[in-house]
Coordinates of C-alpha atoms in Angstrom, one line a residue:
X106 CA 7.3 -2.9 13.8
X107 CA 7.7 -1.1 10.4
X108 CA 9.0 2.5 10.2
X109 CA 9.3 4.7 7.1
X110 CA 12.2 6.8 5.8
X111 CA 11.4 10.6 5.8
X112 CA 10.6 10.5 2.0
X113 CA 8.7 7.2 2.2
X114 CA 11.1 5.3 -0.1
X115 CA 12.2 2.6 2.3
X116 CA 11.1 0.7 5.3
X117 CA 13.0 -0.6 8.3
X118 CA 11.4 -3.5 10.3
X119 CA 12.3 -6.3 12.7
X120 CA 12.4 -9.9 11.7
X121 CA 13.9 -12.8 13.6
X122 CA 15.4 -10.5 16.2
X123 CA 17.3 -8.2 13.9
X124 CA 16.7 -5.0 12.0
X125 CA 16.1 -5.1 8.2
X126 CA 15.4 -2.7 5.4
X127 CA 13.6 -2.9 2.1
X128 CA 12.3 -0.4 -0.5
X129 CA 8.7 0.5 0.1
X130 CA 7.9 -0.9 -3.3
X131 CA 9.2 -4.3 -2.1
X132 CA 12.2 -6.4 -3.0
X133 CA 15.0 -8.2 -1.3
X134 CA 15.4 -7.3 2.4
X135 CA 18.9 -6.3 3.6
X136 CA 20.0 -7.0 7.2
X137 CA 21.2 -4.1 9.2
X138 CA 21.9 -5.7 12.6
X139 CA 23.3 -9.2 13.4
X140 CA 23.2 -9.8 17.1
X141 CA 22.2 -12.7 19.3
X142 CA 20.0 -10.3 21.2
X143 CA 16.5 -9.2 20.3
X144 CA 16.6 -5.9 18.2
X145 CA 13.4 -4.2 17.4
X146 CA 11.3 -1.0 17.2
X147 CA 13.4 0.8 14.6
X148 CA 12.8 4.5 13.8
X149 CA 14.4 6.7 11.1
X150 CA 15.8 10.1 12.2
X151 CA 14.1 13.1 10.7
X152 CA 16.9 13.6 8.2
X153 CA 17.1 9.8 7.4
X154 CA 20.7 9.5 8.3
X155 CA 20.3 7.4 11.5
X156 CA 18.1 4.7 12.9
X157 CA 17.2 4.4 16.6
X158 CA 16.1 1.0 17.8
X159 CA 15.7 -1.0 21.0
X160 CA 17.8 -4.0 21.9
X161 CA 18.3 -6.2 25.0
X162 CA 22.0 -6.9 24.1
X163 CA 23.1 -5.3 27.4
X164 CA 20.6 -7.2 29.5
X165 CA 17.6 -4.9 29.5
X166 CA 15.8 -3.2 26.6
X167 CA 17.8 0.0 25.9
X168 CA 17.8 2.5 23.0
X169 CA 20.6 2.4 20.5
X170 CA 21.7 4.5 17.5
X171 CA 23.3 3.4 14.2
X172 CA 23.8 4.8 10.7
X173 CA 20.8 4.2 8.4
X174 CA 23.0 2.0 6.2
X175 CA 23.9 -0.2 9.3
X176 CA 27.2 -0.3 11.1
X177 CA 28.5 0.6 14.5
X178 CA 25.9 1.2 17.2
X179 CA 25.9 3.6 20.1
X180 CA 24.0 2.9 23.4
X181 CA 21.9 5.9 24.5
X182 CA 20.1 4.7 27.6
X183 CA 21.2 2.7 30.7
X184 CA 18.2 2.6 33.0
X185 CA 17.8 -1.0 34.3
X186 CA 14.0 -1.0 33.7
X187 CA 14.5 -0.4 30.0
X188 CA 12.5 1.5 27.3
X189 CA 10.1 1.2 24.4
X190 CA 10.9 3.5 21.5
X191 CA 8.1 5.5 19.8
X192 CA 9.6 8.2 17.6
X193 CA 12.1 11.0 17.0
X194 CA 11.4 14.7 17.7
X195 CA 11.6 16.9 14.6
X196 CA 14.8 18.6 15.8
X197 CA 16.6 15.2 15.6
X198 CA 18.0 15.8 19.1
X199 CA 15.4 14.0 21.3
X200 CA 13.5 10.7 21.2
X201 CA 10.1 9.9 22.5
X202 CA 10.1 6.7 24.6
X203 CA 8.0 4.9 27.2
X204 CA 9.1 3.2 30.4
X205 CA 7.9 2.0 33.8
X206 CA 9.8 3.5 36.7
X207 CA 8.4 3.7 40.2
X208 CA 4.7 3.9 39.4
X209 CA 3.0 0.9 41.1
X210 CA 0.5 -1.6 39.8
X211 CA -1.7 -1.0 36.8
X212 CA -0.7 1.2 33.9
X213 CA 2.6 2.3 35.3
X214 CA 4.2 3.2 32.0
X215 CA 5.0 6.9 31.4
X216 CA 6.1 8.9 28.3
X217 CA 9.8 9.8 28.6
X218 CA 11.9 12.2 26.5
X219 CA 15.5 11.2 26.1
X220 CA 18.4 12.9 24.3
X221 CA 20.4 11.5 21.3
X222 CA 23.5 12.1 23.4
X223 CA 24.4 9.2 25.7
X224 CA 24.1 9.4 29.5
X225 CA 22.0 12.5 29.5
X226 CA 19.1 11.3 31.6
X227 CA 15.3 11.3 30.8
X228 CA 12.4 13.7 31.3
X229 CA 8.8 12.5 32.0
X230 CA 6.3 14.3 29.8
X231 CA 3.4 14.1 32.4
X232 CA 2.6 11.8 35.3
X233 CA -0.3 9.8 33.7
X234 CA -0.5 6.7 31.6
X235 CA -0.9 6.3 27.9
X236 CA 0.2 4.3 24.8
X237 CA 0.7 5.0 21.1
X238 CA 1.9 8.6 21.5
X239 CA 2.8 10.8 18.5
X240 CA 4.2 14.4 18.7
X241 CA 3.2 17.0 16.1
X242 CA 6.1 18.2 13.9
X243 CA 6.1 21.6 15.6
X244 CA 6.0 20.0 19.1
X245 CA 2.9 21.9 20.1
X246 CA 0.6 18.9 20.5
X247 CA 0.8 15.3 21.5
X248 CA -1.7 12.6 20.5
X249 CA -1.9 9.5 22.6
X250 CA -4.3 6.6 23.5
X251 CA -5.9 5.8 26.8
X252 CA -7.8 2.7 27.8
X253 CA -7.6 -0.1 25.3
X254 CA -4.9 -2.8 25.2
X255 CA -1.6 -3.2 23.3
X256 CA -3.5 -5.1 20.6
X257 CA -6.8 -4.4 18.9
X258 CA -9.7 -6.7 19.8
X259 CA -12.0 -7.2 16.8
X260 CA -15.7 -6.6 17.4
X261 CA -15.1 -5.6 21.0
X262 CA -17.4 -2.8 22.4
X263 CA -17.2 -1.6 26.0
X264 CA -15.5 0.5 28.7
X265 CA -12.0 -0.6 27.7
X266 CA -12.3 0.7 24.1
X267 CA -9.3 2.9 23.3
X268 CA -9.7 6.7 23.2
X269 CA -7.5 9.3 21.5
X270 CA -6.4 12.2 23.7
X271 CA -4.6 15.5 22.9
X272 CA -2.0 17.0 25.2
X273 CA -0.7 20.5 25.0
X274 CA 2.7 20.7 26.6
X275 CA 2.9 24.5 26.9
X276 CA -0.4 24.6 28.8
X277 CA -0.2 21.2 30.5
X278 CA -3.8 20.5 29.3
X279 CA -5.5 17.4 28.2
X280 CA -8.5 16.9 25.9
X281 CA -10.3 13.7 24.7
X282 CA -10.8 14.2 20.9
X283 CA -11.9 10.8 19.5
X284 CA -14.0 8.1 21.2
X285 CA -15.9 5.2 19.6
X286 CA -17.5 2.2 21.4
X287 CA -15.3 -0.1 19.3
X288 CA -12.0 1.7 20.1
X289 CA -9.4 4.0 18.5
X290 CA -5.7 3.3 18.1
X291 CA -2.5 4.4 16.5
X292 CA -2.8 8.2 15.9
X293 CA -0.5 9.5 13.2
X294 CA -0.1 13.2 12.4
X295 CA -0.6 14.7 8.9
X296 CA 2.4 16.9 8.1
X297 CA 0.1 20.0 8.3
X298 CA -0.7 19.4 12.0
X299 CA -4.3 20.2 11.2
X300 CA -5.5 16.6 10.8
X301 CA -4.4 13.1 11.8
X302 CA -4.8 9.5 10.8
X303 CA -5.9 6.7 13.2
X304 CA -7.2 3.2 13.3
X305 CA -10.8 2.5 14.4
X306 CA -13.0 -0.6 14.6
X307 CA -16.3 1.2 13.8
X308 CA -16.5 -0.5 10.4
X309 CA -15.9 -4.0 11.9
X310 CA -12.2 -4.7 11.7
X311 CA -9.8 -1.9 12.5
X312 CA -9.3 0.3 9.5
X313 CA -7.5 3.6 8.9
X314 CA -9.4 6.9 9.1
X315 CA -8.4 10.5 8.6
X316 CA -9.9 13.2 10.8
X317 CA -9.8 17.0 10.9
X318 CA -8.5 18.2 14.3
X319 CA -10.7 21.2 14.6
X320 CA -14.0 20.2 12.9
X321 CA -13.9 16.5 13.6
X322 CA -14.9 15.6 10.1
X323 CA -13.5 12.2 9.1
X324 CA -13.5 9.6 6.4
X325 CA -12.4 6.0 6.0
X326 CA -9.3 5.2 3.9
X327 CA -9.1 1.4 4.1
X328 CA -11.8 -1.3 4.0
X329 CA -10.5 -4.6 5.4
X330 CA -13.2 -6.9 6.7
X331 CA -11.2 -10.1 7.5
X332 CA -8.8 -8.7 10.0
X333 CA -7.5 -5.4 11.4
X334 CA -4.8 -2.8 10.4
X335 CA -2.1 -2.7 13.1
X336 CA 1.2 -0.9 13.7
X337 CA 0.7 1.8 11.0
X338 CA 3.5 4.3 10.4
X339 CA 3.7 7.4 8.2
X340 CA 6.6 9.0 6.3
X341 CA 7.6 12.4 7.5
X342 CA 6.6 14.0 4.2
X343 CA 3.1 12.5 4.5
X344 CA 3.2 10.7 1.2
X345 CA 2.7 7.1 2.3
X346 CA 1.5 5.0 5.3
X347 CA 2.7 1.5 5.8
X348 CA 0.9 -1.0 8.1
X349 CA 0.6 -4.6 9.0
X350 CA -2.4 -6.6 8.0
X351 CA -2.5 -10.3 9.1
X352 CA 1.2 -11.3 8.4
X353 CA 2.0 -8.9 5.6
X354 CA 3.0 -5.3 5.3
X355 CA 1.0 -3.0 3.0
X356 CA 1.6 0.5 1.6
X357 CA -1.1 3.2 1.2
X358 CA 0.0 6.0 -1.2
X359 CA -1.9 9.0 0.3
X360 CA -1.2 11.5 -2.5
X361 CA -2.4 9.1 -5.2
X362 CA -5.5 8.1 -3.1
X363 CA -4.7 4.5 -4.2
X364 CA -5.9 1.2 -2.6
X365 CA -3.5 -0.5 -0.2
X366 CA -0.8 -2.6 -1.9
X367 CA 0.8 -5.6 -0.3
X368 CA 4.6 -5.2 -0.1
X369 CA 6.3 -8.3 -1.5
X370 CA 9.5 -8.9 0.6
X371 CA 11.9 -11.6 -0.2
X372 CA 15.0 -13.0 1.6
X373 CA 18.1 -14.0 -0.4
X374 CA 20.3 -15.4 2.4
X375 CA 20.9 -18.9 3.9
X376 CA 18.1 -20.6 5.6
X377 CA 17.7 -18.8 9.0
X378 CA 18.6 -21.0 11.9
X379 CA 15.8 -22.0 14.3
X380 CA 15.9 -19.9 17.5
X381 CA 14.9 -22.9 19.5
X382 CA 17.3 -25.5 20.9
X383 CA 15.6 -28.9 20.6
X384 CA 16.5 -31.7 23.1
X385 CA 15.4 -35.4 23.1
X386 CA 15.3 -37.1 26.5
X387 CA 16.0 -40.8 26.7
X388 CA 15.5 -41.2 30.5
X389 CA 13.6 -39.6 33.3
X390 CA 13.1 -40.0 37.1
X391 CA 9.5 -38.9 37.3
X392 CA 6.6 -38.9 34.8
X393 CA 3.0 -37.7 34.6
X394 CA 0.5 -38.4 31.8
X395 CA -2.5 -36.5 30.7
X396 CA -5.9 -38.0 31.2
X397 CA -6.1 -39.3 27.6
X398 CA -2.7 -40.9 27.8

């Protein structure tokens, strides 16, 4: 779950249940949280001074704040059903999250706006499902995905292919703006608000495309054939996109129009302890064998 600082110089990400940071150019990762709980989904504030993240340290997955350099955390949310964290609003005073409340059965998650002040409640954006939402910097438009699944399915074509929709909060109106038989995912706004990036499987594996909002003109920016681009994020200044491909993170320098570069990340600490507790049994009261023994 990588996320970029506003100027694109550093990344925060989750590894082994904690939040870490590293320069976008690569290097030794530095640990920001050290908790037995599972910490993840980090997001830089618009001014880069804070990091919001999700942790189950209180029992369910709640949103927390901490300084960008690490340190004391503040719990923002307390709803027992928990949250997923998507991004900050440009004013730095609200966060865009997702949660399942009293909607029953399929696709019950809703987009929820919460405050950076603790115990201030939540506001549902609209009563319909969606994933991968991103708010324009001026707050006038929201891009989100309908259909599809949480993960990309390579070479899939069919009715469950993801579609990118636009929501206009001031008018409470919706419009489907991108649809391909192979699916569309992960919309990211260009700082101008006049175009956006997204991942699509139309070239085989999911790759990053850029598309003009008004004209629909688009072009492909990455060309991976072996596997897909997943979990892309963009710096607030629009200079760089970071994404995961297979089990590595890559950076794409947009202003330089360069090819994606693998980010070499190293770990300089002790050998991380295994999260599993292994037990060896010496006796049993019942036993069953597989057919091949």
